[in-house]
PDB file of C-alpha atoms in Angstrom:
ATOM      1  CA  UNK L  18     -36.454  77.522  82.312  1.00  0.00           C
ATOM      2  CA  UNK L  19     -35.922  75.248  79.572  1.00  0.00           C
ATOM      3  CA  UNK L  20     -32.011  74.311  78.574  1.00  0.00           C
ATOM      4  CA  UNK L  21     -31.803  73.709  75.021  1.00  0.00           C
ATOM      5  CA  UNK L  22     -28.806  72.227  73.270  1.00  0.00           C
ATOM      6  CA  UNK L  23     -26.958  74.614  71.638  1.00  0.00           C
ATOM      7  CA  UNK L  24     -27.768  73.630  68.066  1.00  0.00           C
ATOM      8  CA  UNK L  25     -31.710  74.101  68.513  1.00  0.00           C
ATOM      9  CA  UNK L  26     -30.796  77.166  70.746  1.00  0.00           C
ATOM     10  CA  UNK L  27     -29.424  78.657  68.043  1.00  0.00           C
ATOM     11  CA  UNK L  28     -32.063  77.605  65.347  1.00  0.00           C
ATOM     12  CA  UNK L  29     -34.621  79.498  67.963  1.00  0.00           C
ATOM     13  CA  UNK L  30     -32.372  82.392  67.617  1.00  0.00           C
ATOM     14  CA  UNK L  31     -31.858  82.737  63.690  1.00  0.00           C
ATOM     15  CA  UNK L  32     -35.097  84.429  63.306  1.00  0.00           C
ATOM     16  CA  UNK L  33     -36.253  81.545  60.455  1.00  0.00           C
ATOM     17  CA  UNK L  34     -37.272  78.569  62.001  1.00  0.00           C
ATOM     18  CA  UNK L  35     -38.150  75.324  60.666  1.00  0.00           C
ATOM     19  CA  UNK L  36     -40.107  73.944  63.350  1.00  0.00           C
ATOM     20  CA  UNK L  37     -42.591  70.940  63.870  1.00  0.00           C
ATOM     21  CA  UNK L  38     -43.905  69.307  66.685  1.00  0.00           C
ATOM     22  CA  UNK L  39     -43.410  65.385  66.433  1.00  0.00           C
ATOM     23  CA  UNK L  40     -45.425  62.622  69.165  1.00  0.00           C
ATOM     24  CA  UNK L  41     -44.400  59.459  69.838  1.00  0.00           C
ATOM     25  CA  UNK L  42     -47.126  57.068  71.139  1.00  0.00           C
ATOM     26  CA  UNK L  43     -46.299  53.872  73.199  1.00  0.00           C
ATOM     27  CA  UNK L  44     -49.279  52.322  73.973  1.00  0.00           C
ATOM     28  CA  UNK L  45     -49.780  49.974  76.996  1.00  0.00           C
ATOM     29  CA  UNK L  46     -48.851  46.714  74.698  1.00  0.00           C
ATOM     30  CA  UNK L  47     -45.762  48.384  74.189  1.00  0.00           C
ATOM     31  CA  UNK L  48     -46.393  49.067  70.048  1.00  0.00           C
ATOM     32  CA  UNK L  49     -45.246  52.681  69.301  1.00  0.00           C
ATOM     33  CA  UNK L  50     -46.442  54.906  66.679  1.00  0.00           C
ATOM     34  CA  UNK L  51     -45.164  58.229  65.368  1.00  0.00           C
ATOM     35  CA  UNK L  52     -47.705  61.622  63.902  1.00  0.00           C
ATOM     36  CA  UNK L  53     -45.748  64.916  62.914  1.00  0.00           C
ATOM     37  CA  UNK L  54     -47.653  67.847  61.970  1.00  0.00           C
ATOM     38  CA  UNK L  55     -45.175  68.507  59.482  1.00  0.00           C
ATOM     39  CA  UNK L  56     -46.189  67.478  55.478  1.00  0.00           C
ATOM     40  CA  UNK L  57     -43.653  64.600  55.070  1.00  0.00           C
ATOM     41  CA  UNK L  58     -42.118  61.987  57.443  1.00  0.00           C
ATOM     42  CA  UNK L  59     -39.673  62.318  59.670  1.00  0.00           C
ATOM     43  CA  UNK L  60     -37.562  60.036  61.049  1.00  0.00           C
ATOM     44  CA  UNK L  61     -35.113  59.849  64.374  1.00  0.00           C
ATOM     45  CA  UNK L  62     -34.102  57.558  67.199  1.00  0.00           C
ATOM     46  CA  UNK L  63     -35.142  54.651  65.124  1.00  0.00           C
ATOM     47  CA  UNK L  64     -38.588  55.970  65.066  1.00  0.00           C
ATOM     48  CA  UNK L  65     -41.096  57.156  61.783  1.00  0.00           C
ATOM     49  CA  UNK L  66     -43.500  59.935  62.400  1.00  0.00           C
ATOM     50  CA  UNK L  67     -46.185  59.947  59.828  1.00  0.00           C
ATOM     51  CA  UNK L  68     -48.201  63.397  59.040  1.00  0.00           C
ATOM     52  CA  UNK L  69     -51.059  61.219  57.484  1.00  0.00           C
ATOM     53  CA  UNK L  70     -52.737  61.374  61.092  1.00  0.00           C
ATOM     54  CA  UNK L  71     -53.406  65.321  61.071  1.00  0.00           C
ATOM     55  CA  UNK L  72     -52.507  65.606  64.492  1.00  0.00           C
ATOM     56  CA  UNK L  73     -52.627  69.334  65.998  1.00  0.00           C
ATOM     57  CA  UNK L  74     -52.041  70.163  69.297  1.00  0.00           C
ATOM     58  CA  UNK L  75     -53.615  72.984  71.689  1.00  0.00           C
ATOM     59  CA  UNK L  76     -52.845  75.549  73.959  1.00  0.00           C
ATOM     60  CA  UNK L  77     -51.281  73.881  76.883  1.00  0.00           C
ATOM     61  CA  UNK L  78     -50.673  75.433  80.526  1.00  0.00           C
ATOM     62  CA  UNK L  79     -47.345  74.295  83.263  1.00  0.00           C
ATOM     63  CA  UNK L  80     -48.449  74.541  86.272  1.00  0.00           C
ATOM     64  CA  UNK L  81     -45.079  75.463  89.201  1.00  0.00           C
ATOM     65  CA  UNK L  82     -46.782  73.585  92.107  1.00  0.00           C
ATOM     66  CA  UNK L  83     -48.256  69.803  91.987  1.00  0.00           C
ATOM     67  CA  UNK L  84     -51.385  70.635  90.311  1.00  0.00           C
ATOM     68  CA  UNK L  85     -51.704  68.153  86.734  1.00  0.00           C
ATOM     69  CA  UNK L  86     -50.876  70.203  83.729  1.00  0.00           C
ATOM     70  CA  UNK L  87     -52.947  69.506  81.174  1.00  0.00           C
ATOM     71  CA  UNK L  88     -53.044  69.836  77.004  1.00  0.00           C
ATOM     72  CA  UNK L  89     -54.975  68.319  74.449  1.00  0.00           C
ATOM     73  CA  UNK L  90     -54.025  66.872  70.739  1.00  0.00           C
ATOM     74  CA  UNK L  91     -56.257  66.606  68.002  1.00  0.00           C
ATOM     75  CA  UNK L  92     -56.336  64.253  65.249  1.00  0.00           C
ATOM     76  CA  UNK L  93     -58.048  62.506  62.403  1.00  0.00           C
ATOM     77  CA  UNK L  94     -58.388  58.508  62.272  1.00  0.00           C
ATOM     78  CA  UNK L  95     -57.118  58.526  58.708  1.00  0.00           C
ATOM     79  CA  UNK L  96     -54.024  56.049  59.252  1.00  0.00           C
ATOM     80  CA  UNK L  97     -54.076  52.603  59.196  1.00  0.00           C
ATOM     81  CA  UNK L  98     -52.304  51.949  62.556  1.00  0.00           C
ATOM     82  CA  UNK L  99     -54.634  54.033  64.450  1.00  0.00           C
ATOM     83  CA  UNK L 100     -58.132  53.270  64.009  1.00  0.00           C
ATOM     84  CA  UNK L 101     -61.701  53.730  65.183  1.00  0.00           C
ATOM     85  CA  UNK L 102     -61.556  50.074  66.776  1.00  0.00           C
ATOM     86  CA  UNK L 103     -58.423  50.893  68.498  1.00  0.00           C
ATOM     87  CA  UNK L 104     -60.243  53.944  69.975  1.00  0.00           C
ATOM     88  CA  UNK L 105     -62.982  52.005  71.006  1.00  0.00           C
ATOM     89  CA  UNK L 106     -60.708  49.166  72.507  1.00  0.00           C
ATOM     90  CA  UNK L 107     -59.209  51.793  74.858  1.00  0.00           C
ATOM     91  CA  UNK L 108     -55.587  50.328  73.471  1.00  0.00           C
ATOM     92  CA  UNK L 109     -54.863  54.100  73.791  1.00  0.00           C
ATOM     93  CA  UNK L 110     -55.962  55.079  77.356  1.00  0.00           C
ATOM     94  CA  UNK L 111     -53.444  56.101  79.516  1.00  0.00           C
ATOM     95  CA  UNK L 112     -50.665  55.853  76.347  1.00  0.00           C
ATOM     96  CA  UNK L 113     -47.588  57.330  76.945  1.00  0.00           C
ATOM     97  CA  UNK L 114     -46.627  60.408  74.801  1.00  0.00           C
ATOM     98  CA  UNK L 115     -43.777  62.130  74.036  1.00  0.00           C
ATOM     99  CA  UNK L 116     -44.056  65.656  72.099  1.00  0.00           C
ATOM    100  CA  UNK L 117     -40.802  66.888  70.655  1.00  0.00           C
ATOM    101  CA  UNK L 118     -40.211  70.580  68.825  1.00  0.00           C
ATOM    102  CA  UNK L 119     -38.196  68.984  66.117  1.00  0.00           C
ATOM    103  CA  UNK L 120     -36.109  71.281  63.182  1.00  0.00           C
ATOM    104  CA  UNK L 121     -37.891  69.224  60.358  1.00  0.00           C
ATOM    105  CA  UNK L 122     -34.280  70.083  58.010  1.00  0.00           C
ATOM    106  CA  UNK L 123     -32.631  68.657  60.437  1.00  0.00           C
ATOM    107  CA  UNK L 124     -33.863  66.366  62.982  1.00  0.00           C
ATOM    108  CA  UNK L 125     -30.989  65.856  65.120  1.00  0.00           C
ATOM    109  CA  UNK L 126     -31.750  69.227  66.343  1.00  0.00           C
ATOM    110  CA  UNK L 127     -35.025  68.736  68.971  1.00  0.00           C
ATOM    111  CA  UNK L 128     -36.383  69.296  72.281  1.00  0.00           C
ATOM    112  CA  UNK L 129     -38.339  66.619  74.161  1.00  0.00           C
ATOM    113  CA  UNK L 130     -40.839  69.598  75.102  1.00  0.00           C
ATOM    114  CA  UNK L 131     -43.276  67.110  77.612  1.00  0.00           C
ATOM    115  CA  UNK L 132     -43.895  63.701  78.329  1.00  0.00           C
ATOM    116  CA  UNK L 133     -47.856  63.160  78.692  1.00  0.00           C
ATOM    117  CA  UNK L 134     -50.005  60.546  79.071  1.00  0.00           C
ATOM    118  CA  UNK L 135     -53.418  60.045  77.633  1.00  0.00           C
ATOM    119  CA  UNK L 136     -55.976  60.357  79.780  1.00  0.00           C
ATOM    120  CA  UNK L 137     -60.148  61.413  78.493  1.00  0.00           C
ATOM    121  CA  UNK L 138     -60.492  60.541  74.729  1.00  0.00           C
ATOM    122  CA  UNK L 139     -63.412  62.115  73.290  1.00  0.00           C
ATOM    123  CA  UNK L 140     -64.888  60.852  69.626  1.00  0.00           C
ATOM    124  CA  UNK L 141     -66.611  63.039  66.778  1.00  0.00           C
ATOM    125  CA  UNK L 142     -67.557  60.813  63.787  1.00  0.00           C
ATOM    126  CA  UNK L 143     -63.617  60.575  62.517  1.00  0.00           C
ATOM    127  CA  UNK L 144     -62.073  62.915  64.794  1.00  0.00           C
ATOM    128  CA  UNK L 145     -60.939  62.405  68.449  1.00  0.00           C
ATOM    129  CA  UNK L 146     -59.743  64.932  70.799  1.00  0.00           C
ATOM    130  CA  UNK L 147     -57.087  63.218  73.683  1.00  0.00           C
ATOM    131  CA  UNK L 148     -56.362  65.141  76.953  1.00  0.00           C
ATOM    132  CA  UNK L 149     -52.751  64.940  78.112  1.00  0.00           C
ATOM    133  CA  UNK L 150     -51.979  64.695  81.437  1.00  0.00           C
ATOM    134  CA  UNK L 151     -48.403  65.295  83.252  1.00  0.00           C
ATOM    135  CA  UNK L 152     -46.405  62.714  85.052  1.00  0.00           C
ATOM    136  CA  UNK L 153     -47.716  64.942  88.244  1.00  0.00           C
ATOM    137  CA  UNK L 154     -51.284  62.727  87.333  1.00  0.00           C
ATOM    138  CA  UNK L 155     -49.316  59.941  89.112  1.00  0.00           C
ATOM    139  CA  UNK L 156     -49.357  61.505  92.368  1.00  0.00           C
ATOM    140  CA  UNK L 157     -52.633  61.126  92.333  1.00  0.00           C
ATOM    141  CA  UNK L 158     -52.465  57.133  92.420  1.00  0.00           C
ATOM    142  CA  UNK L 159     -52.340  54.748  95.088  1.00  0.00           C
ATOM    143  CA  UNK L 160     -48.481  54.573  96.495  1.00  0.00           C
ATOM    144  CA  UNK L 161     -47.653  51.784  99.489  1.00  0.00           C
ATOM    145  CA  UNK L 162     -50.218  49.186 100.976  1.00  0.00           C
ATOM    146  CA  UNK L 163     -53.558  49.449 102.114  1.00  0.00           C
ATOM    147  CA  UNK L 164     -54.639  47.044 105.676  1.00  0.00           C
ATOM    148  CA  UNK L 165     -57.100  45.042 104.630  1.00  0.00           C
ATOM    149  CA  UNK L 166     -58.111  41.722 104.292  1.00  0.00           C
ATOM    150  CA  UNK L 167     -57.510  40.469 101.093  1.00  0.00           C
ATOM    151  CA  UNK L 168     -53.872  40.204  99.585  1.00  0.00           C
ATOM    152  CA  UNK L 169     -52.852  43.013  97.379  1.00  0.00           C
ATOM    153  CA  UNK L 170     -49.841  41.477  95.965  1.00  0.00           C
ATOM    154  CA  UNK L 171     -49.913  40.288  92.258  1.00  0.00           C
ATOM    155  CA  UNK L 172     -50.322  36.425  91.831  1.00  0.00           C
ATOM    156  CA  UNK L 173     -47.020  35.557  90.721  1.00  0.00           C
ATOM    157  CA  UNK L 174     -45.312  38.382  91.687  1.00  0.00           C
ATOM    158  CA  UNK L 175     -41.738  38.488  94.557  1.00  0.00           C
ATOM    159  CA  UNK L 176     -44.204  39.178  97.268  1.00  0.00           C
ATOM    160  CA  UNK L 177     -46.510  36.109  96.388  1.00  0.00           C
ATOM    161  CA  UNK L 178     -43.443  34.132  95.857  1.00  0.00           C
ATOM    162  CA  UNK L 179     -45.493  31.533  93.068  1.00  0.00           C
ATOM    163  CA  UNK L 180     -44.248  30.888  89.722  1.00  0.00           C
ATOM    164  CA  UNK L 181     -47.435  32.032  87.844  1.00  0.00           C
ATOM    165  CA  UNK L 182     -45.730  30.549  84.651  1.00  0.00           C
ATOM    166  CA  UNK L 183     -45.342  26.927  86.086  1.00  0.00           C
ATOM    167  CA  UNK L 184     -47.084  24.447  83.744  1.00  0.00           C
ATOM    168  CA  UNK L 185     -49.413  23.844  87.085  1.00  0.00           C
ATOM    169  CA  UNK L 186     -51.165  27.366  87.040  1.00  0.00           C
ATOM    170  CA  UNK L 187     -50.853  28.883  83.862  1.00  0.00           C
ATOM    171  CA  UNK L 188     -51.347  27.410  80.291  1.00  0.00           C
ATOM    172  CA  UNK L 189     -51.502  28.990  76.748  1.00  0.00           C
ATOM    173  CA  UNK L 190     -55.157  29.502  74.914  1.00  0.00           C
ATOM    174  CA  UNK L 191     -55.929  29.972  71.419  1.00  0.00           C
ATOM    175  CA  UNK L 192     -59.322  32.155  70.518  1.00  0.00           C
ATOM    176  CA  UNK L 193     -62.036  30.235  68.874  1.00  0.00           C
ATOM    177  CA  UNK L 194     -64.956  32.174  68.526  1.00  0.00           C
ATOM    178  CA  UNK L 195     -66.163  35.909  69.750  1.00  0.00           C
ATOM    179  CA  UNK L 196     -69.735  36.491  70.562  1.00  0.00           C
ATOM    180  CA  UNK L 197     -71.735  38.973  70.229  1.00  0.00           C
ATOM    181  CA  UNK L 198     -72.109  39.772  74.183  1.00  0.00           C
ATOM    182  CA  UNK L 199     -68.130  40.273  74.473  1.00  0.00           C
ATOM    183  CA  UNK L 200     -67.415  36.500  75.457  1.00  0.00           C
ATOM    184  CA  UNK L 201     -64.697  34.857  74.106  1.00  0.00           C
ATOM    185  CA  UNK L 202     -64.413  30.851  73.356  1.00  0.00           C
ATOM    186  CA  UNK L 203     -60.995  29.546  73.771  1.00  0.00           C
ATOM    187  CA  UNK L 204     -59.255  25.660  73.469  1.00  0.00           C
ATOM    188  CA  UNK L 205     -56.051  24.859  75.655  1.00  0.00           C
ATOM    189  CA  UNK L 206     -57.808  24.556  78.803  1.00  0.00           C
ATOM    190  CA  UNK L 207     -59.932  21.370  78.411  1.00  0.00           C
ATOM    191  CA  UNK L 208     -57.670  19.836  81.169  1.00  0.00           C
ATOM    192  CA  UNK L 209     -58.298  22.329  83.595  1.00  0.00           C
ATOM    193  CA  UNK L 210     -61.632  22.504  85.984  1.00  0.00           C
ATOM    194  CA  UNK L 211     -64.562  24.465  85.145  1.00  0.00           C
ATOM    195  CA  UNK L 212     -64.030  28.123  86.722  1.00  0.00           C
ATOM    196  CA  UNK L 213     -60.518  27.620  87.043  1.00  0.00           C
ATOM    197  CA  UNK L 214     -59.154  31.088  85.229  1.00  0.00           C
ATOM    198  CA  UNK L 215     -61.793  33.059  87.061  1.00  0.00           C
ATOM    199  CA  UNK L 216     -60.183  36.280  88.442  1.00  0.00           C
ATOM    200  CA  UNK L 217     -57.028  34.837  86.697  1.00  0.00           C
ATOM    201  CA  UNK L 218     -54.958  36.942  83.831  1.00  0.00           C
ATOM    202  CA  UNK L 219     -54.516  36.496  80.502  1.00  0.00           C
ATOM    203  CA  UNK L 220     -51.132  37.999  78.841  1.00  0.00           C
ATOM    204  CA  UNK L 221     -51.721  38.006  75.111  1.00  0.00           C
ATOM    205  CA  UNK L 222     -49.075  36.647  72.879  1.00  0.00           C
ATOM    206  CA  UNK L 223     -50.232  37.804  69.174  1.00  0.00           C
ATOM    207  CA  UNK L 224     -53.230  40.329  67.815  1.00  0.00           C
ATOM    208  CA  UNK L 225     -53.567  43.692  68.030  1.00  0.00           C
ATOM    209  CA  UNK L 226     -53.368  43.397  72.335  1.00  0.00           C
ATOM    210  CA  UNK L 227     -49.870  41.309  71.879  1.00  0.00           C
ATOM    211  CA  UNK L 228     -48.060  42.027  75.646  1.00  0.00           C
ATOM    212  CA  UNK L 229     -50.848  43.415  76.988  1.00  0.00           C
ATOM    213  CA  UNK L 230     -52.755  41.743  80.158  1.00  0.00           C
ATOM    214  CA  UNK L 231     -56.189  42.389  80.934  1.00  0.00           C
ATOM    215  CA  UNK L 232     -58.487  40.090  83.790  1.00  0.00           C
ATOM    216  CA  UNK L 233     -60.639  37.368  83.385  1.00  0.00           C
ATOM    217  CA  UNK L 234     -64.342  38.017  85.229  1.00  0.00           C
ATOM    218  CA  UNK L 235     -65.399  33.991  84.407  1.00  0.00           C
ATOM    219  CA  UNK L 236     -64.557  31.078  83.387  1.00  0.00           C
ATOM    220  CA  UNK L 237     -67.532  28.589  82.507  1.00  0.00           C
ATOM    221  CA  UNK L 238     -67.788  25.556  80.609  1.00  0.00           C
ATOM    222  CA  UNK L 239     -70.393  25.195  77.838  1.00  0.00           C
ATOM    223  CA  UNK L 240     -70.960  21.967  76.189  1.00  0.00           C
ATOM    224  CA  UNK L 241     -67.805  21.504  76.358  1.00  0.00           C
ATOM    225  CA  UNK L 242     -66.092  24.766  75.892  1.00  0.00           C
ATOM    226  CA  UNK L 243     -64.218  26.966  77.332  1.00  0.00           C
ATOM    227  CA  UNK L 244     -65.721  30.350  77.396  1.00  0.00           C
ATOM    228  CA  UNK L 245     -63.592  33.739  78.640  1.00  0.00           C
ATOM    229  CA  UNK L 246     -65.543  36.507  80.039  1.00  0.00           C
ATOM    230  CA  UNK L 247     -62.774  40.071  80.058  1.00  0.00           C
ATOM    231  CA  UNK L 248     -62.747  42.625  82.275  1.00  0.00           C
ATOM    232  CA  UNK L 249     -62.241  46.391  80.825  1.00  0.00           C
ATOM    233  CA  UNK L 250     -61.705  45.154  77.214  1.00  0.00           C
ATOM    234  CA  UNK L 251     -63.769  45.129  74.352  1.00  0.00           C
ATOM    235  CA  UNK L 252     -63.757  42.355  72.061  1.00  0.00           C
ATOM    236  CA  UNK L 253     -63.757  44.154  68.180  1.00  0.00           C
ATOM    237  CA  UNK L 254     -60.283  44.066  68.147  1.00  0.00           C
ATOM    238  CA  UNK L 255     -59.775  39.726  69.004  1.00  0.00           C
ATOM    239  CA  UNK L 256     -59.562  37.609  65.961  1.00  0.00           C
ATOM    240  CA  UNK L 257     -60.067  34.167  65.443  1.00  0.00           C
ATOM    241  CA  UNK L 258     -56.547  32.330  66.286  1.00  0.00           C
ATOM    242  CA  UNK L 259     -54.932  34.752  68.636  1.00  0.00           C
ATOM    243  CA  UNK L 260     -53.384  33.501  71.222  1.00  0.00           C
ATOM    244  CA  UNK L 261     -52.587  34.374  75.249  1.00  0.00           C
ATOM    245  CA  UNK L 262     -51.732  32.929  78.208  1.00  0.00           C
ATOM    246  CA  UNK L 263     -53.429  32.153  80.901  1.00  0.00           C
ATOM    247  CA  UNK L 264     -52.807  32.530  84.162  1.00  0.00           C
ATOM    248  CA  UNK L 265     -54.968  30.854  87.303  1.00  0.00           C
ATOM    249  CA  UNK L 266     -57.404  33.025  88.899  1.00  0.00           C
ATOM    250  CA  UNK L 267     -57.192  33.960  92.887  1.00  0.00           C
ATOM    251  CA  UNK L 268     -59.502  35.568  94.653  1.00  0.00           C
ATOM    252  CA  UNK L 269     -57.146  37.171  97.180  1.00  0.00           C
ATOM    253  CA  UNK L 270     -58.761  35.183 100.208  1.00  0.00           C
ATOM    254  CA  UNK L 271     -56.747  33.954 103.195  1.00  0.00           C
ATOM    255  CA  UNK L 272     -58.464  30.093 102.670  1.00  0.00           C
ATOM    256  CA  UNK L 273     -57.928  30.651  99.414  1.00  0.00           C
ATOM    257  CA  UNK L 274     -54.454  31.209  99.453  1.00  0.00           C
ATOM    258  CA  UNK L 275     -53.349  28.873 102.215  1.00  0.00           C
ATOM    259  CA  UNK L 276     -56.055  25.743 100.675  1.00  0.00           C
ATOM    260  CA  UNK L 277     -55.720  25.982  96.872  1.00  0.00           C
ATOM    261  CA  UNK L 278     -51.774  27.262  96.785  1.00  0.00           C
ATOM    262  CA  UNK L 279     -50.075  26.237  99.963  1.00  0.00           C
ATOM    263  CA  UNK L 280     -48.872  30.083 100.385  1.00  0.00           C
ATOM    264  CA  UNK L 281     -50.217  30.746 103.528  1.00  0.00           C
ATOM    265  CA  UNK L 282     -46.813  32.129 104.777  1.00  0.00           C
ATOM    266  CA  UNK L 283     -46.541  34.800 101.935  1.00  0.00           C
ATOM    267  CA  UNK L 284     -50.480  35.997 101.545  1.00  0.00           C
ATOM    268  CA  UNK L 285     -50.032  40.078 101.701  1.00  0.00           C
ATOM    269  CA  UNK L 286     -53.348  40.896 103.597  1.00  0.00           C
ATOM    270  CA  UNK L 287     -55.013  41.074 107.139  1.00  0.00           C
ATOM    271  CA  UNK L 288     -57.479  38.022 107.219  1.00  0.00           C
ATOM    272  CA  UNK L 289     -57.619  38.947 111.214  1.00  0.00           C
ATOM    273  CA  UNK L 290     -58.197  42.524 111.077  1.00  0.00           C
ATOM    274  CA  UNK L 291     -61.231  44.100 113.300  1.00  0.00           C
ATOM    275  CA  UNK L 292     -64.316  44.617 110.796  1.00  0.00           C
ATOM    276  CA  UNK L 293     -66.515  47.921 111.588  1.00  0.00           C
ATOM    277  CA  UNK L 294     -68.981  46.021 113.706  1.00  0.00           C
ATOM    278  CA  UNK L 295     -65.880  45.341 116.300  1.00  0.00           C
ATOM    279  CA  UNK L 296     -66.434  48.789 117.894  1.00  0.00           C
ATOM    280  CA  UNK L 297     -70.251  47.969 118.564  1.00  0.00           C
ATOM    281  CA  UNK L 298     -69.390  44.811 120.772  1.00  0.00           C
ATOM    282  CA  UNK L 299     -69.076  44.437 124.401  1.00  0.00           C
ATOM    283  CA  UNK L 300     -67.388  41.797 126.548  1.00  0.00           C
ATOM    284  CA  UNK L 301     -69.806  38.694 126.927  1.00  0.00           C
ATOM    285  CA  UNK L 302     -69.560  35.426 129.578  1.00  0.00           C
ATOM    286  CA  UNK L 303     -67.337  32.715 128.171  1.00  0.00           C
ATOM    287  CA  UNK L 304     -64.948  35.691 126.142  1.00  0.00           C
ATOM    288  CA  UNK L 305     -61.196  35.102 126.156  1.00  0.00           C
ATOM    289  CA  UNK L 306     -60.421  38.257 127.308  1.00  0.00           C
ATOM    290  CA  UNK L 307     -56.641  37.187 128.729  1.00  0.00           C
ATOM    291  CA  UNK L 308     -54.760  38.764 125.672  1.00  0.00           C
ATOM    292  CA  UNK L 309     -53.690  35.994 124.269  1.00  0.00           C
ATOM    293  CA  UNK L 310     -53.420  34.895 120.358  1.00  0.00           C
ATOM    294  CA  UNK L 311     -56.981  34.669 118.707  1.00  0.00           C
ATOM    295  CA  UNK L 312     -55.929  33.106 116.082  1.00  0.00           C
ATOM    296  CA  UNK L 313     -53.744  30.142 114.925  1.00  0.00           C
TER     297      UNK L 313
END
């Protein structure tokens, strides 16, 4: 059962409500944005929610085991700080949300009612349709380590033990040019080898992705350039002069690791572990078969 402060407890119970609901967006680059379905903005917790978005929610269903509840919100990309692009860009999948029942007379009386994130976003011509799924989505996510033989820490991260930020493997990039195949062409790494920010990161610094990080697929030199192909991002969004940084690519390979970084004390994989042929052999003449270490 829900506990609700005694001030919107009591507004429930007066028999004439003023009620709205009231989301809070915080997308994965960490801007926020506020929609009301109310007629005129509201404002609390040092946050504005607009009503020129036309959000309306649906029916929505709690579930008392650890199935995902699920609800959907409908709007209309009439505001300027949500647009088709952004929709396209994906800046809004997995978004968190937070849906309040707010007393639009008085907005100090409210109930968080769920926290949500976004997960399928369907588009109509101007309207989208977002499915909201609980935190109980989460459970459905990889949790711990996996053996296998490439590292699965983050380059840069405690378990890696590198400083990703050192001038050495990471440098800042301005944007160039965008063609029309999704490439990017960036300056800022014409002292760095051909290849060298493939599989790397780039953490943007300004434009409408400022904080967030997506992967670099390649890095290849053109006459001369520098040219960026992104993983999971589409490029409509990137303007001429924004800027990111860079980060060194790793593949995640024992060689690699111990070679190109020195770090062959801290890679987080198996390089040794038994591949699925290992079952299908059979002890040959010349075998060490005295238990000792295979490897050094």
């Amino acid at each position: 059962m829900r506990q609700f402060s005694p001030a919107f407890d009591a507004h429930l119970k007066s028999g004439a409500t003023s009620l709205c609901n009231c989301w809070l967006l915080t997308l994965r680059n960490e801007q926020q944005l506020g929609f009301t379905d109310h007629d005129q903005q509201i404002a609390f917790d040092g946050h504005v929610f607009e009503p020129k978005a036309g959000f309306q929610p649906s029916a929505m269903t709690d579930k008392r085991n650890e199935a995902v509840d699920t609800a959907e919100v409908l709007g209309f990309v009439d505001d300027e700080r949500l647009t088709e692009q952004m929709l396209r860009a994906g800046l809004l999948a997995n978004a968190q949300v937070d849906w309040w029942w707010v007393n639009w007379r008085k907005p100090e009386e409210r109930h968080l009612m769920r926290r949500d994130y976004i997960g399928e976003i369907k588009q109509v011509d101007n309207r989208f349709e977002a499915e909201l799924r609980s935190h109980h989505a989460k459970l459905n996510q990889k949790r711990g380590r996996i053996y296998q033989r490439h590292c699965d820490a983050q380059f840069g991260d405690g378990r890696c033990g590198i400083d990703a930020n050192s001038a050495s493997f990471s440098g800042t990039v301005t944007v160039t040019a965008i063609a029309e195949d999704g490439t990017i062409t960036v300056t800022g790494l014409e002292a760095r080898a051909e290849g060298w920010a493939s599989k790397g990161t780039m953490h943007w610094q300004s434009g409408a992705y400022k904080n967030d990080r997506v992967s670099i697929a390649q890095h290849a030199r053109t006459s001369g350039e520098d040219v960026l192909t992104l993983s999971h991002i589409k490029p409509e969004l990137i303007e001429v002069g924004d800027m990111a940084r860079v980060i060194i690519g790793c593949d995640k390979q024992f060689s690699t690791c111990r070679d190109k970084f020195n770090n062959s004390a801290n890679f987080q994989g198996f390089p040794h572990i038994p591949g699925d042929d290992f079952v299908l052999r059979y002890p040959r003449p010349g075998d060490d078969l005295s238990g000792g270490v295979l490897f050094k």
